[in-house]
Every structure is written in structure tokens, then in C-alpha cells.
PDB file of C-alpha atoms in Angstrom:
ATOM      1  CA  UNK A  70       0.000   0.000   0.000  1.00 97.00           C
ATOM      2  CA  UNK A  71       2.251   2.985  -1.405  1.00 97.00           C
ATOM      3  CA  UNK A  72       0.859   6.733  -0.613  1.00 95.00           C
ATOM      4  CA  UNK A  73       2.565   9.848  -0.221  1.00 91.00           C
ATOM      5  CA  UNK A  74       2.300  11.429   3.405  1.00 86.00           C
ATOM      6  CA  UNK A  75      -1.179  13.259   4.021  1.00 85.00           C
ATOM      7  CA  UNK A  76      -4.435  13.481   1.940  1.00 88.00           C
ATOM      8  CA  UNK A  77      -3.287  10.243  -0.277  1.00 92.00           C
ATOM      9  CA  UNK A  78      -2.509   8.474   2.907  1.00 93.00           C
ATOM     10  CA  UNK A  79      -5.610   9.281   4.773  1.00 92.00           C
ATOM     11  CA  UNK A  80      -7.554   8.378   1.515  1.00 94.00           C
ATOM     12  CA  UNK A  81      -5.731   4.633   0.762  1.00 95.00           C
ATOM     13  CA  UNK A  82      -6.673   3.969   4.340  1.00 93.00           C
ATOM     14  CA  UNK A  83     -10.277   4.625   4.362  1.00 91.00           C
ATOM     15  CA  UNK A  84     -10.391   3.206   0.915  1.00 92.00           C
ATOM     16  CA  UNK A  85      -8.523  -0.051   2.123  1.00 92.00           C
ATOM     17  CA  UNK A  86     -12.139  -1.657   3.339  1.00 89.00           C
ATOM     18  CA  UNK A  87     -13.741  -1.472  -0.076  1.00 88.00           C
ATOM     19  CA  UNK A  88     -10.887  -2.725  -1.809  1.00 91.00           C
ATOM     20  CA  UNK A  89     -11.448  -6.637  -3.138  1.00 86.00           C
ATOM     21  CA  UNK A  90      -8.705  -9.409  -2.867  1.00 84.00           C
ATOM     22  CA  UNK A  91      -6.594  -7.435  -0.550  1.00 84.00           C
ATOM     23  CA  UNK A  92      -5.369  -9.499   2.421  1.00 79.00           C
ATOM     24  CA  UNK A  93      -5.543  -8.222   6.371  1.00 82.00           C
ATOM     25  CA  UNK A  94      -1.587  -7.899   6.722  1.00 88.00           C
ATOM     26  CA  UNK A  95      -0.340  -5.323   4.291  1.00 94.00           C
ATOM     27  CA  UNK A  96       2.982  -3.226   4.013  1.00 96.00           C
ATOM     28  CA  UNK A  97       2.313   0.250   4.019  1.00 97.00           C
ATOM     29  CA  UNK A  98       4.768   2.857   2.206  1.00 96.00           C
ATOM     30  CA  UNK A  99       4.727   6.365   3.208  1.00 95.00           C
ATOM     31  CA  UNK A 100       6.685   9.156   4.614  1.00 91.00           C
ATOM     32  CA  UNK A 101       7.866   9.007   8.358  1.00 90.00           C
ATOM     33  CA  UNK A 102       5.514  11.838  10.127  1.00 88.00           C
ATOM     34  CA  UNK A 103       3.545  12.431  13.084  1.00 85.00           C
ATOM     35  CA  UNK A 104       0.322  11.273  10.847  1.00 84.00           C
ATOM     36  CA  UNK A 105       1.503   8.361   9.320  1.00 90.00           C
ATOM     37  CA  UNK A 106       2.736   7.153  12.831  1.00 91.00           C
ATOM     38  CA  UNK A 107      -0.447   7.705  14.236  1.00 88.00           C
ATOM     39  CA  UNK A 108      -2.639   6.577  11.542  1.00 90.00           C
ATOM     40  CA  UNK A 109      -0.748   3.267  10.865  1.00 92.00           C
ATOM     41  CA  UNK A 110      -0.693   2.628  14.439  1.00 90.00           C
ATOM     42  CA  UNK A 111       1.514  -1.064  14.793  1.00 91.00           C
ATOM     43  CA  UNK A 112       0.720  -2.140  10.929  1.00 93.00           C
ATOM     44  CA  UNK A 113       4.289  -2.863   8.660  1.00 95.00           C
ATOM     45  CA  UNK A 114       5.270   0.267   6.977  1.00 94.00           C
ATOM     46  CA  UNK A 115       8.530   1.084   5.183  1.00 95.00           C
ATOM     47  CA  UNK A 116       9.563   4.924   5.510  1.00 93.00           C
ATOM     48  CA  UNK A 117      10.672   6.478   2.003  1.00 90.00           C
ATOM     49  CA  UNK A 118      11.935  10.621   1.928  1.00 81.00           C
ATOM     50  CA  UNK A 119       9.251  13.402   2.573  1.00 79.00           C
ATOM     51  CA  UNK A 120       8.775  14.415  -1.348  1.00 69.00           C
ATOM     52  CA  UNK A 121       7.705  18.152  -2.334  1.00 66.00           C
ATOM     53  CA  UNK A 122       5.969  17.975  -6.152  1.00 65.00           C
ATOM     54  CA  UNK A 123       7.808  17.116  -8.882  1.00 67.00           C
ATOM     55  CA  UNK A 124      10.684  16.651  -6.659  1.00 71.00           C
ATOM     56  CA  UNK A 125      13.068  15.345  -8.685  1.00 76.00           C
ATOM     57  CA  UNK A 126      15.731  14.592  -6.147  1.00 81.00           C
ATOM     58  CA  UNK A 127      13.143  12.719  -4.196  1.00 79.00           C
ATOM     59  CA  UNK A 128      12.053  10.946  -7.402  1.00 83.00           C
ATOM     60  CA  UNK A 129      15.699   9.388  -7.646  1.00 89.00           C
ATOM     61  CA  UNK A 130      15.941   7.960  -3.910  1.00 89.00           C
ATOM     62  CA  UNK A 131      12.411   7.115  -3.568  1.00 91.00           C
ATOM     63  CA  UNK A 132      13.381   4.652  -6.907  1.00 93.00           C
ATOM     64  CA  UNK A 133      16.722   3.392  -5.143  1.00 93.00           C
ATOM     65  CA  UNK A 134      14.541   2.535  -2.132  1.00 93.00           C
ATOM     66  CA  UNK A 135      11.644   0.889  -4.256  1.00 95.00           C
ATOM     67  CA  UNK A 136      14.254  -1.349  -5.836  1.00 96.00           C
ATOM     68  CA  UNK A 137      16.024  -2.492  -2.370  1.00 95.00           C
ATOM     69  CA  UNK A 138      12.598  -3.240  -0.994  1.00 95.00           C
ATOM     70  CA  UNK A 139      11.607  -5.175  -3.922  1.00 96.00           C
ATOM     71  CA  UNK A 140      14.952  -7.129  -3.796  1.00 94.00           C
ATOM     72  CA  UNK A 141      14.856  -7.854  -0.467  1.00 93.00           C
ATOM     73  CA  UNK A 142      10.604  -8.477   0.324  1.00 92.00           C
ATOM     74  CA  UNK A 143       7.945 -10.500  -1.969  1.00 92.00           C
ATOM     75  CA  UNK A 144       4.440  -9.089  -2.164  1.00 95.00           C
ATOM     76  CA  UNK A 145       1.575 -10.199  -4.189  1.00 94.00           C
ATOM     77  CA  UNK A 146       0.261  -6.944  -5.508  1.00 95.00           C
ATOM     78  CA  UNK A 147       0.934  -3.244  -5.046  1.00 96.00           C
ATOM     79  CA  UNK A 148      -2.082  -0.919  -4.377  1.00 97.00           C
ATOM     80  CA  UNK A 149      -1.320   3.040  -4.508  1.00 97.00           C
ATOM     81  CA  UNK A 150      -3.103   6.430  -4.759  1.00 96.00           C
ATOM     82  CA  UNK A 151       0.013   8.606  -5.209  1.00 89.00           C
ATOM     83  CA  UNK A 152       1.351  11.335  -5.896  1.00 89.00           C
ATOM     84  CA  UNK A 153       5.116  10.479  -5.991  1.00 88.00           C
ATOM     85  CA  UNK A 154       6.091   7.374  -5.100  1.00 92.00           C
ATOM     86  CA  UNK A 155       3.745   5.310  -7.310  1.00 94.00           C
ATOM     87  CA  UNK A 156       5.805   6.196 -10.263  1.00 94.00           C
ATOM     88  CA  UNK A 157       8.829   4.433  -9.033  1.00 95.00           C
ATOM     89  CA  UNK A 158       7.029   1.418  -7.013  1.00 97.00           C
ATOM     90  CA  UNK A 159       4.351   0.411  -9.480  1.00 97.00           C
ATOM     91  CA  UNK A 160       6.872   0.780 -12.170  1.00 97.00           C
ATOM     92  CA  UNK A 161       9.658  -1.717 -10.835  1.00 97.00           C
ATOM     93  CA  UNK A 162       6.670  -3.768  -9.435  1.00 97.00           C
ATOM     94  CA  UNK A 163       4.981  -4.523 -13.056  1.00 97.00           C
ATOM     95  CA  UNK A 164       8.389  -5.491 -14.376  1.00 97.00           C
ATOM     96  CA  UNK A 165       8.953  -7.635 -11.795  1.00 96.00           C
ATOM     97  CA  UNK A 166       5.369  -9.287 -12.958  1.00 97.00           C
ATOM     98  CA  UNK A 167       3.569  -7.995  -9.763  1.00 97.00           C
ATOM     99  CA  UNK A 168       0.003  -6.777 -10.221  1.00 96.00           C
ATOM    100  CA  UNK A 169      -0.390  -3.510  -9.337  1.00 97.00           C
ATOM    101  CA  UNK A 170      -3.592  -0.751  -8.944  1.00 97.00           C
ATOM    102  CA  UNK A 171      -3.781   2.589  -9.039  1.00 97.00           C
ATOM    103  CA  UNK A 172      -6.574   5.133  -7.431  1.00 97.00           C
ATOM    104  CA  UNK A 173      -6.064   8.644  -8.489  1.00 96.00           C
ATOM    105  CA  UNK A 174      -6.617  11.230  -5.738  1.00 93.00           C
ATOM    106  CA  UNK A 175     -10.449  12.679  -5.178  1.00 93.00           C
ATOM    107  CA  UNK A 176      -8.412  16.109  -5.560  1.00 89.00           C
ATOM    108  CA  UNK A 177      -8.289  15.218  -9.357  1.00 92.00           C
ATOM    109  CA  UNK A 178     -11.613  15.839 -10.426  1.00 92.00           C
ATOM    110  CA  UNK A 179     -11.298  16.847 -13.915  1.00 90.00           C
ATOM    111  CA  UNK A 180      -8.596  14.270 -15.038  1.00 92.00           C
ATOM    112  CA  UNK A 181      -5.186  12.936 -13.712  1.00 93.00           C
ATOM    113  CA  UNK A 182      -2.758  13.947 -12.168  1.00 91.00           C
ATOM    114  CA  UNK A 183       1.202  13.636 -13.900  1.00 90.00           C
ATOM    115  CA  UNK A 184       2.037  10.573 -12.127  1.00 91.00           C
ATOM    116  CA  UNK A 185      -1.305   9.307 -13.583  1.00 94.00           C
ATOM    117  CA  UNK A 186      -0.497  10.501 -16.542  1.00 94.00           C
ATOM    118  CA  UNK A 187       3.076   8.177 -16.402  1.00 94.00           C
ATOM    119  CA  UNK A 188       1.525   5.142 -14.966  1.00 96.00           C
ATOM    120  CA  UNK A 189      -0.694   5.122 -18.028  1.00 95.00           C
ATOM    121  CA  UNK A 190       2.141   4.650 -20.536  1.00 95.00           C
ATOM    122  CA  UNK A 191       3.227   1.752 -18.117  1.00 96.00           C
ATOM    123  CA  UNK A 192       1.428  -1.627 -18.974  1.00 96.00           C
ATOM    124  CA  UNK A 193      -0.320  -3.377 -16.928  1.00 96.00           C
ATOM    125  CA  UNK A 194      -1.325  -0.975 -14.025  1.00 97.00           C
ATOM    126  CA  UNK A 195      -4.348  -1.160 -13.382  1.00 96.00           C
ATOM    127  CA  UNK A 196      -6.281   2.624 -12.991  1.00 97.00           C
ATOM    128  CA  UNK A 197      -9.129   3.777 -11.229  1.00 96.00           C
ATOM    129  CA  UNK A 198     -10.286   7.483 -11.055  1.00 96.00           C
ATOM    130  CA  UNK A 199     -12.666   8.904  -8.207  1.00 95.00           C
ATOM    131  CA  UNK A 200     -14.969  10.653 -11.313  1.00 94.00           C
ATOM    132  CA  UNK A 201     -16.820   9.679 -14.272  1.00 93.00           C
ATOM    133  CA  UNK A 202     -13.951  11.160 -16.937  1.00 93.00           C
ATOM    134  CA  UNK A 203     -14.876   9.008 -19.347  1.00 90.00           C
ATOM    135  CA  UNK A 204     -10.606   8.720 -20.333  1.00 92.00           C
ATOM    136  CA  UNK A 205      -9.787   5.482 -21.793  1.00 91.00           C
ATOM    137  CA  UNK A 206      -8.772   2.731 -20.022  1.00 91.00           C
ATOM    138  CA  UNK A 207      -9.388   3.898 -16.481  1.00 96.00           C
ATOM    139  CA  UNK A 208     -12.181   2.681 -14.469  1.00 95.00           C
ATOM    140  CA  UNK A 209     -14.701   4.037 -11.851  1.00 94.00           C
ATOM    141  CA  UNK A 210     -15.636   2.744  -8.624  1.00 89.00           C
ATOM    142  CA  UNK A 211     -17.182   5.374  -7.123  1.00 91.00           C
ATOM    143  CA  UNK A 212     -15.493   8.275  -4.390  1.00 93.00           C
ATOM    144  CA  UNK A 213     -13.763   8.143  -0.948  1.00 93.00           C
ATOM    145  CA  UNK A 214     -16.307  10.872  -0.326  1.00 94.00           C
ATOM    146  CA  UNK A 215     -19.458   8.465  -1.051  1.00 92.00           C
ATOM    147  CA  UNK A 216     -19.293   7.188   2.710  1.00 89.00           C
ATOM    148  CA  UNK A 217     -20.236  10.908   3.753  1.00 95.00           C
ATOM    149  CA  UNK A 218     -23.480  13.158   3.552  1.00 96.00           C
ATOM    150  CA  UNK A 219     -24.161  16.549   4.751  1.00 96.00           C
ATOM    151  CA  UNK A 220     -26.527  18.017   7.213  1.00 95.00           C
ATOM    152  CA  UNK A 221     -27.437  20.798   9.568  1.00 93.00           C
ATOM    153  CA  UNK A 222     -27.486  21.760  13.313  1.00 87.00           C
ATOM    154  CA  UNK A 223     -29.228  24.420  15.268  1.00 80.00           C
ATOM    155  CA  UNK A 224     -27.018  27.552  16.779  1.00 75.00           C
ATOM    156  CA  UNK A 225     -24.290  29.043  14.612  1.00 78.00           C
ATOM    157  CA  UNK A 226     -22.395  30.448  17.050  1.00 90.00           C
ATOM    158  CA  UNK A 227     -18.343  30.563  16.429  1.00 95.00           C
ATOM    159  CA  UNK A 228     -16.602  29.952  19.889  1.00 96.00           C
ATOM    160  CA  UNK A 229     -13.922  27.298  18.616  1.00 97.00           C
ATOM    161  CA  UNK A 230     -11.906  27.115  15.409  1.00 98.00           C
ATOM    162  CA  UNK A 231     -10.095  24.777  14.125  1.00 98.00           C
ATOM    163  CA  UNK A 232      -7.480  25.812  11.588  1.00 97.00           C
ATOM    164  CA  UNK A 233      -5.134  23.489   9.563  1.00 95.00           C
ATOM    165  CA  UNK A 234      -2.665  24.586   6.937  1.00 90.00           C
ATOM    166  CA  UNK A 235      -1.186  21.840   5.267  1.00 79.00           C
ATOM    167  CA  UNK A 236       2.756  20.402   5.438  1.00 71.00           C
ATOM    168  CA  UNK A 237       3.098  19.673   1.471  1.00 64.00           C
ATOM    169  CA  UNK A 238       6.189  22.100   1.854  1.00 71.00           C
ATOM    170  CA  UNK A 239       4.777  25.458   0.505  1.00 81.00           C
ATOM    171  CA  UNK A 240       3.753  28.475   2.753  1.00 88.00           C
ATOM    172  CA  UNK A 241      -0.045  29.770   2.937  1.00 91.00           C
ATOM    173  CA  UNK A 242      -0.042  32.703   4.987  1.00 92.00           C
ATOM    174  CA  UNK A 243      -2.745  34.542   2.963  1.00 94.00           C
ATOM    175  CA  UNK A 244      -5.138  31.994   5.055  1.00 95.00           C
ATOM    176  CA  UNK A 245      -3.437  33.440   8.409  1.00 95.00           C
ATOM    177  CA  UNK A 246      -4.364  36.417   7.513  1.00 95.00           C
ATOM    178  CA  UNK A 247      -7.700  35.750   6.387  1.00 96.00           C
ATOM    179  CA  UNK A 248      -8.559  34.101   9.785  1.00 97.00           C
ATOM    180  CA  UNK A 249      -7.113  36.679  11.775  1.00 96.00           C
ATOM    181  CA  UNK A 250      -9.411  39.194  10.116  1.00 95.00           C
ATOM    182  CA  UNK A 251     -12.786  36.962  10.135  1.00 96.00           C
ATOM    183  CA  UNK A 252     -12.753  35.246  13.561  1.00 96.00           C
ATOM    184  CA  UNK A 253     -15.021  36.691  15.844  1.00 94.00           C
ATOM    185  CA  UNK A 254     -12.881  38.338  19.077  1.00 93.00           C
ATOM    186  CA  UNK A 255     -12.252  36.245  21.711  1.00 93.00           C
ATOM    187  CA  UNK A 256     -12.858  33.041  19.619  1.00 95.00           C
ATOM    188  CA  UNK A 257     -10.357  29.847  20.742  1.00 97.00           C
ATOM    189  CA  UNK A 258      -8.309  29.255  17.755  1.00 97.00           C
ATOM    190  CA  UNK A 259      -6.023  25.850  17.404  1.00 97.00           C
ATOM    191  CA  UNK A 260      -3.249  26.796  14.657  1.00 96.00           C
ATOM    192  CA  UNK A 261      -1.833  23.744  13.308  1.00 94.00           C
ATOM    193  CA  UNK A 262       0.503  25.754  10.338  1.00 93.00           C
ATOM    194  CA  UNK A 263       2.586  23.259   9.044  1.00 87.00           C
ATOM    195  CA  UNK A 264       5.290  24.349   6.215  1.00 84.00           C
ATOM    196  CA  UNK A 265       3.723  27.890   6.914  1.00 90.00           C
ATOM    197  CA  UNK A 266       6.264  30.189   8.381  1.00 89.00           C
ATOM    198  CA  UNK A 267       4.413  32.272  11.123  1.00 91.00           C
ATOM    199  CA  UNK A 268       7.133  33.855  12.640  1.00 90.00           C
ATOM    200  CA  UNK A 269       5.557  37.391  11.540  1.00 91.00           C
ATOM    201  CA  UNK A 270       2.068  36.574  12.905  1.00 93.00           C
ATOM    202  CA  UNK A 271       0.891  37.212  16.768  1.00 90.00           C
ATOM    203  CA  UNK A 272      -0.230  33.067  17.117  1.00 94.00           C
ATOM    204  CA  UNK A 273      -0.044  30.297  19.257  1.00 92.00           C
ATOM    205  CA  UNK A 274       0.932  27.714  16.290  1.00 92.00           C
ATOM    206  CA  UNK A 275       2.183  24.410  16.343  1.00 91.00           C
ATOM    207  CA  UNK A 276       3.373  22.740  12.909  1.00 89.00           C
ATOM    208  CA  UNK A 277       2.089  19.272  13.422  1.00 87.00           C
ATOM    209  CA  UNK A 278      -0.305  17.921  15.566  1.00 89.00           C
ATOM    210  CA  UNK A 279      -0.912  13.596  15.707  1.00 87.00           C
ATOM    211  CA  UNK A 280      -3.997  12.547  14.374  1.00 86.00           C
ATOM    212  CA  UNK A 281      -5.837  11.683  17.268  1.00 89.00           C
ATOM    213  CA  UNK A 282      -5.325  15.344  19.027  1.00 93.00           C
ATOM    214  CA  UNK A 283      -6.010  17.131  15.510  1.00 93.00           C
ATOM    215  CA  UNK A 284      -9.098  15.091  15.381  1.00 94.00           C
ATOM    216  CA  UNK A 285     -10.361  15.663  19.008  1.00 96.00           C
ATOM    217  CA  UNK A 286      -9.669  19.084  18.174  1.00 97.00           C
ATOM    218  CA  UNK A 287     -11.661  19.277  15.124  1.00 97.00           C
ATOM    219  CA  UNK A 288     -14.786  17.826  17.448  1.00 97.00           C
ATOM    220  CA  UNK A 289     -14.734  20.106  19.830  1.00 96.00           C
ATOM    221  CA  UNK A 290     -14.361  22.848  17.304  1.00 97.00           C
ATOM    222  CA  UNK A 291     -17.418  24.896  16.499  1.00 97.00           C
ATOM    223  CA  UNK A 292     -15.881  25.277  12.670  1.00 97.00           C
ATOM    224  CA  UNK A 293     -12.539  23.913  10.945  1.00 98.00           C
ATOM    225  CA  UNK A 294     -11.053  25.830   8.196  1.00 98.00           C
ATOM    226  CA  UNK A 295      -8.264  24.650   6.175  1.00 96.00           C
ATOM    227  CA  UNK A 296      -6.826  24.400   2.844  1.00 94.00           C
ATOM    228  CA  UNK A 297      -8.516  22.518  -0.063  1.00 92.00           C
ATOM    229  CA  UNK A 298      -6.633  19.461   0.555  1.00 90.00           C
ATOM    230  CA  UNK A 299      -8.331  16.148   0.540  1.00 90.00           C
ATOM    231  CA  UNK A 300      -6.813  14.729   4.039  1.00 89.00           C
ATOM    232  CA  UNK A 301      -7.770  17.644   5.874  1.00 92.00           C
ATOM    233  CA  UNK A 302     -11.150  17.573   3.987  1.00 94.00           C
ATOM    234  CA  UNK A 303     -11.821  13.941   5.061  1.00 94.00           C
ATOM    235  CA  UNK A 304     -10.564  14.116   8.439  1.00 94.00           C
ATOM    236  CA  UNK A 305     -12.978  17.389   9.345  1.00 96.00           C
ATOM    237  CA  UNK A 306     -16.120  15.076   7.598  1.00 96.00           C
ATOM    238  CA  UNK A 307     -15.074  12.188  10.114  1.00 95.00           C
ATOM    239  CA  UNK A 308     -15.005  14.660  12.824  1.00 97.00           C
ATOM    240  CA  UNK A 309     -18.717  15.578  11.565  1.00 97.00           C
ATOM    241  CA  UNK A 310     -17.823  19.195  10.335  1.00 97.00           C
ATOM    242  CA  UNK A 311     -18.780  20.815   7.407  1.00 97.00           C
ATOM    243  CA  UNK A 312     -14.956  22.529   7.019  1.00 97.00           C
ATOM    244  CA  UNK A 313     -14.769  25.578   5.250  1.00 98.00           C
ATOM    245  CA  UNK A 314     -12.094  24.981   2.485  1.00 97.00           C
ATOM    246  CA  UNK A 315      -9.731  27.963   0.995  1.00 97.00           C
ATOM    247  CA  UNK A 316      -7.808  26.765  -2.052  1.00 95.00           C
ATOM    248  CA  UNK A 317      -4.228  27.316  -2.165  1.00 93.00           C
ATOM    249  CA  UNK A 318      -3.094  29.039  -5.792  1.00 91.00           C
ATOM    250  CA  UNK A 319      -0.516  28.388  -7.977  1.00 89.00           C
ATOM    251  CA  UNK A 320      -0.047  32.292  -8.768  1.00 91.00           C
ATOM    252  CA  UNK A 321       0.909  32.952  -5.209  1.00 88.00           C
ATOM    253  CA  UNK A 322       3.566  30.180  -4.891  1.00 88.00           C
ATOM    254  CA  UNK A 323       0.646  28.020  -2.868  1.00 84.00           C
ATOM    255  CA  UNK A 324       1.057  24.905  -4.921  1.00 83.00           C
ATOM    256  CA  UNK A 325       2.428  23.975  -8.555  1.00 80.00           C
ATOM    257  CA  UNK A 326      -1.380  23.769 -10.041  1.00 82.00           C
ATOM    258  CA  UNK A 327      -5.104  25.141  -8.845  1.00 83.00           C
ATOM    259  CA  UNK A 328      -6.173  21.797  -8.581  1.00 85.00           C
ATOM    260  CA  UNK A 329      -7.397  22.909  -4.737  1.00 90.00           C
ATOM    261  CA  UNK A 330     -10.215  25.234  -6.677  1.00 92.00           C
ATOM    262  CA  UNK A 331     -11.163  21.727  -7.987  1.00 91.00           C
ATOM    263  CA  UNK A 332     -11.922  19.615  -5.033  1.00 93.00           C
ATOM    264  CA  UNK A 333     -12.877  22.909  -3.349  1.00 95.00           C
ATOM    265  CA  UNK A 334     -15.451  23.361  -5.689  1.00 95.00           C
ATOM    266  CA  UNK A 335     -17.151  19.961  -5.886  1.00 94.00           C
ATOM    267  CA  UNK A 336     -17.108  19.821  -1.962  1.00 96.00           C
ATOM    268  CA  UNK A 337     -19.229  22.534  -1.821  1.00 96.00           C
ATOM    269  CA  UNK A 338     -21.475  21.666  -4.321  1.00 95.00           C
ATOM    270  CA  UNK A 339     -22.288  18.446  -2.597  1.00 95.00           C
ATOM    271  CA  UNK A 340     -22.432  19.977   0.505  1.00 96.00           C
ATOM    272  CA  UNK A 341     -19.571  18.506   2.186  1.00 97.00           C
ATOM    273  CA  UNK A 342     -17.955  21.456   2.874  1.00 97.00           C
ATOM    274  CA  UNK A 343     -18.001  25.391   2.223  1.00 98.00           C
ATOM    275  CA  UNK A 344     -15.045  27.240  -0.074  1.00 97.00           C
ATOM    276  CA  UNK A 345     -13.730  30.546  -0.164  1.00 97.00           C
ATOM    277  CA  UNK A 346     -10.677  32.370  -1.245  1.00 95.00           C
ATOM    278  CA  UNK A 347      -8.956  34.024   1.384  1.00 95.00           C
ATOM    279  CA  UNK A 348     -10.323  37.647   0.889  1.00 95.00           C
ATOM    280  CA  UNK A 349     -13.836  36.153   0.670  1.00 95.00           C
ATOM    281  CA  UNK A 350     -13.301  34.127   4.291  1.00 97.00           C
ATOM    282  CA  UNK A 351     -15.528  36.439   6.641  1.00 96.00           C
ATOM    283  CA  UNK A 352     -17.671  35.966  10.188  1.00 95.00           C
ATOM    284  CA  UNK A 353     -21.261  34.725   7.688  1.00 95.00           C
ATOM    285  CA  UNK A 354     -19.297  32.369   6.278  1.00 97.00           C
ATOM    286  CA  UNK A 355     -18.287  30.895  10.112  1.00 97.00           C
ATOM    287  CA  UNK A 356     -21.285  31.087  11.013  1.00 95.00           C
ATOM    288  CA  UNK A 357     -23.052  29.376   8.255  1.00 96.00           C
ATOM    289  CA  UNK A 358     -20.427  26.251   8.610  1.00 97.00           C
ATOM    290  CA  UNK A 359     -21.173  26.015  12.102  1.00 96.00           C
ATOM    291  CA  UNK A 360     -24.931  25.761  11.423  1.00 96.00           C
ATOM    292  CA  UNK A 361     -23.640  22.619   9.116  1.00 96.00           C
ATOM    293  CA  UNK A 362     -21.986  18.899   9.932  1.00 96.00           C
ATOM    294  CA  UNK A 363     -21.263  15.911   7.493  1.00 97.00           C
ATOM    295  CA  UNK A 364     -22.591  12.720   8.963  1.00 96.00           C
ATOM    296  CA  UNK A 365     -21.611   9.331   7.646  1.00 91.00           C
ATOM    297  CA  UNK A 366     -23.622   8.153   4.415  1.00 84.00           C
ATOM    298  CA  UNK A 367     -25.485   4.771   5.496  1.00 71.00           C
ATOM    299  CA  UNK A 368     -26.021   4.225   1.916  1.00 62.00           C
ATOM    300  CA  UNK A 369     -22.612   4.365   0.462  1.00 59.00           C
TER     301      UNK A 369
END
């Protein structure tokens, strides 16, 4: 089970139930952090390097360690939903003869991603997309988000926020800002900033919190607002809160692409969450997310 560190991780895991033919004991491959270590509890995992985008460098030793672990362990299939690392695994794993699967990321909504976009030249991985693309020769199985649904609560009132940044290795400050401007005064704000540098702002921050304190966090929380990535999307829908979602940009040196508008977008439209950009974030949009919460979908 190969997934870069956050959203892809957090989605391979919930996704791990509904996938056929898989055994109970599974290897998982990911980056060493606070949230694999907490997610992954005492399963087998094999650390690989913390990988920004298109990370070249990372590309290169990520490949050296796919090819020890391949030399040294036997597995009977390979299951991944990127970004990085599937490249190098699934590739060395098919021409070893290993079957091998790949799930695009729900944060691809209108098509694949480039790793996608590789594995498809690479014979005999098998590809599954989270949306109806209708792109040759990848299959649909429905979404990660199908096991959600939203709904609403009484009240509205903003006492606790919960705000989480995102560690993929770019800053997002414009969201620090944004927060600081639309939170009501005197509201209880947990800063969890990640690769944000915050030295300039007057907060309390902490860069990483484990999963199970980010999630209690996110319960008690009146409203969690975070970027448009998909693990801090699915984490706020387990915690039951309609999350209100500000997309990081490629313009501002947020992220290499504006696939975060993407997810962002169909979140909202399903209800699932609320989006913004940052100068849009204000104290109705709080409020309306706190009259919200995502409950599990009994039908999914």
C-alpha cells in the first residue's frame, strides 16, 4: 500500500475496506511523520523521503529505495493512490510481474494527475479514477467521499476554530491572515501551520499535531477551516464538520497547479464542505459552517 504522506494516505486507508482481494496484513509505504505514525498505528510500513511535487531529487531515492525493498521483500500486488512514489514502485513492481492498482486522488476531479499521466504509458497498471472522466482505459468505482453526507445543526455560534494549513512544503499565509481578520474576538483558535512560516504573525501555532489530538480538536471545534486538501477535507467530515475549504493558488507560490479550486469546488457543491478564497473568508461564512456537519452516508 504505497501513498505519499497526508491526503493520499488518509484516503488509501479509508479506501482499504472497499478494496477486493486485498489481504488483512499489508505493508504500508509512506513518509515518516507524526500522521503516518499515528494513523498506521503497529501495521508494517517502510519509511521512504518526505517528497515536495515534482521533486526530482526525491524521485531518484524514492526509486533506489523501491528497488532495495523489492529485492529484499515479496508481495503479491501493489495498491497506490500517489502522488510520488507510485511512479517508481508500481513501475519496478509490473516489471517484476507484480500486479499492481492505481486510485487517483479525489483532488483530481477533472482528469489525472502527472504521475497518472506516467503510470498510463506503463502496462499493466491497473487505474481507477474517483470521477466519471470518461478517459480510456481507467475505471470508476465510485469516491472516498461516497461514505459521507451533509446536514445541519441548530445555533451558529463561532466559539472554537479549528485551523489546519497543510505540510506539502509550501507556505499559505494569505489563510493566516484571512482568519485573523474573520474570527469573531475572543474566539479559541487551534493553529496547526505546518510548512507555513508564522514567525511574523501574533499566534499560538504548532506545525504538526498527531492525528488523534487534531481530530479531538476538530470535534470540539465549532468550525474547521483549512486548505482545499483532501486529508484535511476527510478528516474534518469524520469529525462531523462541514470545514470551510480555501484553495491554495498556484499564482501565489501556494502549490504547482489550482487543482485545490477543484476539489474545493465539488465539496461545496455536494455539501460537504463550504469554499472561499482568502479575501472572501468572513464571520457569515463561520457562522453558516457552524450551522452545518457531514454525517456518515449509510447508503454508500
Amino acid at each position: 500500500m504505497v501513498a505519499g504522506a497526508g491526503g493520499h494516505l488518509e484516503e488509501l486507508h479509508l479506501l482499504r475496506p472497499r478494496l477486493v482481494g486485498i489481504s488483512e496484513r499489508v505493508t504500508w509505504v509512506t513518509a515518516d511523520t507524526l500522521q503516518s505514525r499515528s494513523l498506521l498505528g503497529d501495521e508494517d510500513r517502510i519509511f521512504i523521503p518526505k517528497a515536495m511535487p515534482h521533486d526530482v531529487r526525491a524521485t531518484l531515492s524514492t526509486t533506489r529505495r523501491a528497488l532495495s525493498v523489492f529485492r529484499h521483500k515479496r508481495f503479491d500486488q501493489v495498491v497506490s493512490t500517489g502522488p510520488l512514489p507510485a511512479v517508481p514502485f508500481l513501475t519496478i513492481a509490473r516489471a517484476r510481474g507484480i500486479p499492481c492498482h492505481f486510485i487517483e486522488s479525489a483532488a483530481r476531479v477533472e482528469g489525472p494527475s502527472l504521475s497518472a499521466r506516467i503510470l498510463e504509458r506503463v502496462p499493466g497498471v491497473h487505474r481507477y479514477g474517483q470521477y466519471e472522466w470518461g478517459r480510456p482505459n481507467w475505471t470508476y468505482r465510485g469516491s472516498v467521499f461516497d461514505g459521507f453526507a451533509p446536514s445541519t445543526l441548530s445555533g451558529g455560534r463561532v466559539r472554537r476554530i479549528v485551523v489546519t494549513v497543510g505540510v506539502n512544503g509550501y507556505g499559505f499565509g494569505r489563510l493566516i491572515d484571512a482568519v485573523l481578520r474573520a474570527a469573531p474576538e475572543g474566539a479559541e483558535i487551534l493553529w496547526q501551520t505546518g510548512s507555513t512560516d508564522v514567525t511574523n504573525f501574533d499566534i499560538a501555532a504548532v506545525s504538526a499535531l498527531n492525528k488523534a489530538d487534531l481530530f479531538g480538536a476538530m470535534q470540539r471545534a465549532d468550525v474547521v477551516i483549512a486548505h482545499a486538501g483532501v486529508g484535511s477535507a476527510l478528516m474534518a467530515m469524520q469529525a462531523g464538520k462541514c470545514s470551510v475549504l480555501v484553495p491554495r493558488e498556484r499564482e501565489h507560490r501556494e502549490h504547482i497547479d489550482d487543482h485545490q479550486h477543484e476539489i474545493a469546488s465539488r465539496l461545496a457543491r455536494t455539501g460537504l464542505a463550504l469554499s472561499c478564497d482568502p479575501p472572501g473568508l468572513d464571520a457569515d461564512i463561520l457562522a453558516e459552517a457552524a450551522r452545518r456537519q457531514v454525517v456518515r452516508n449509510e447508503h454508500a
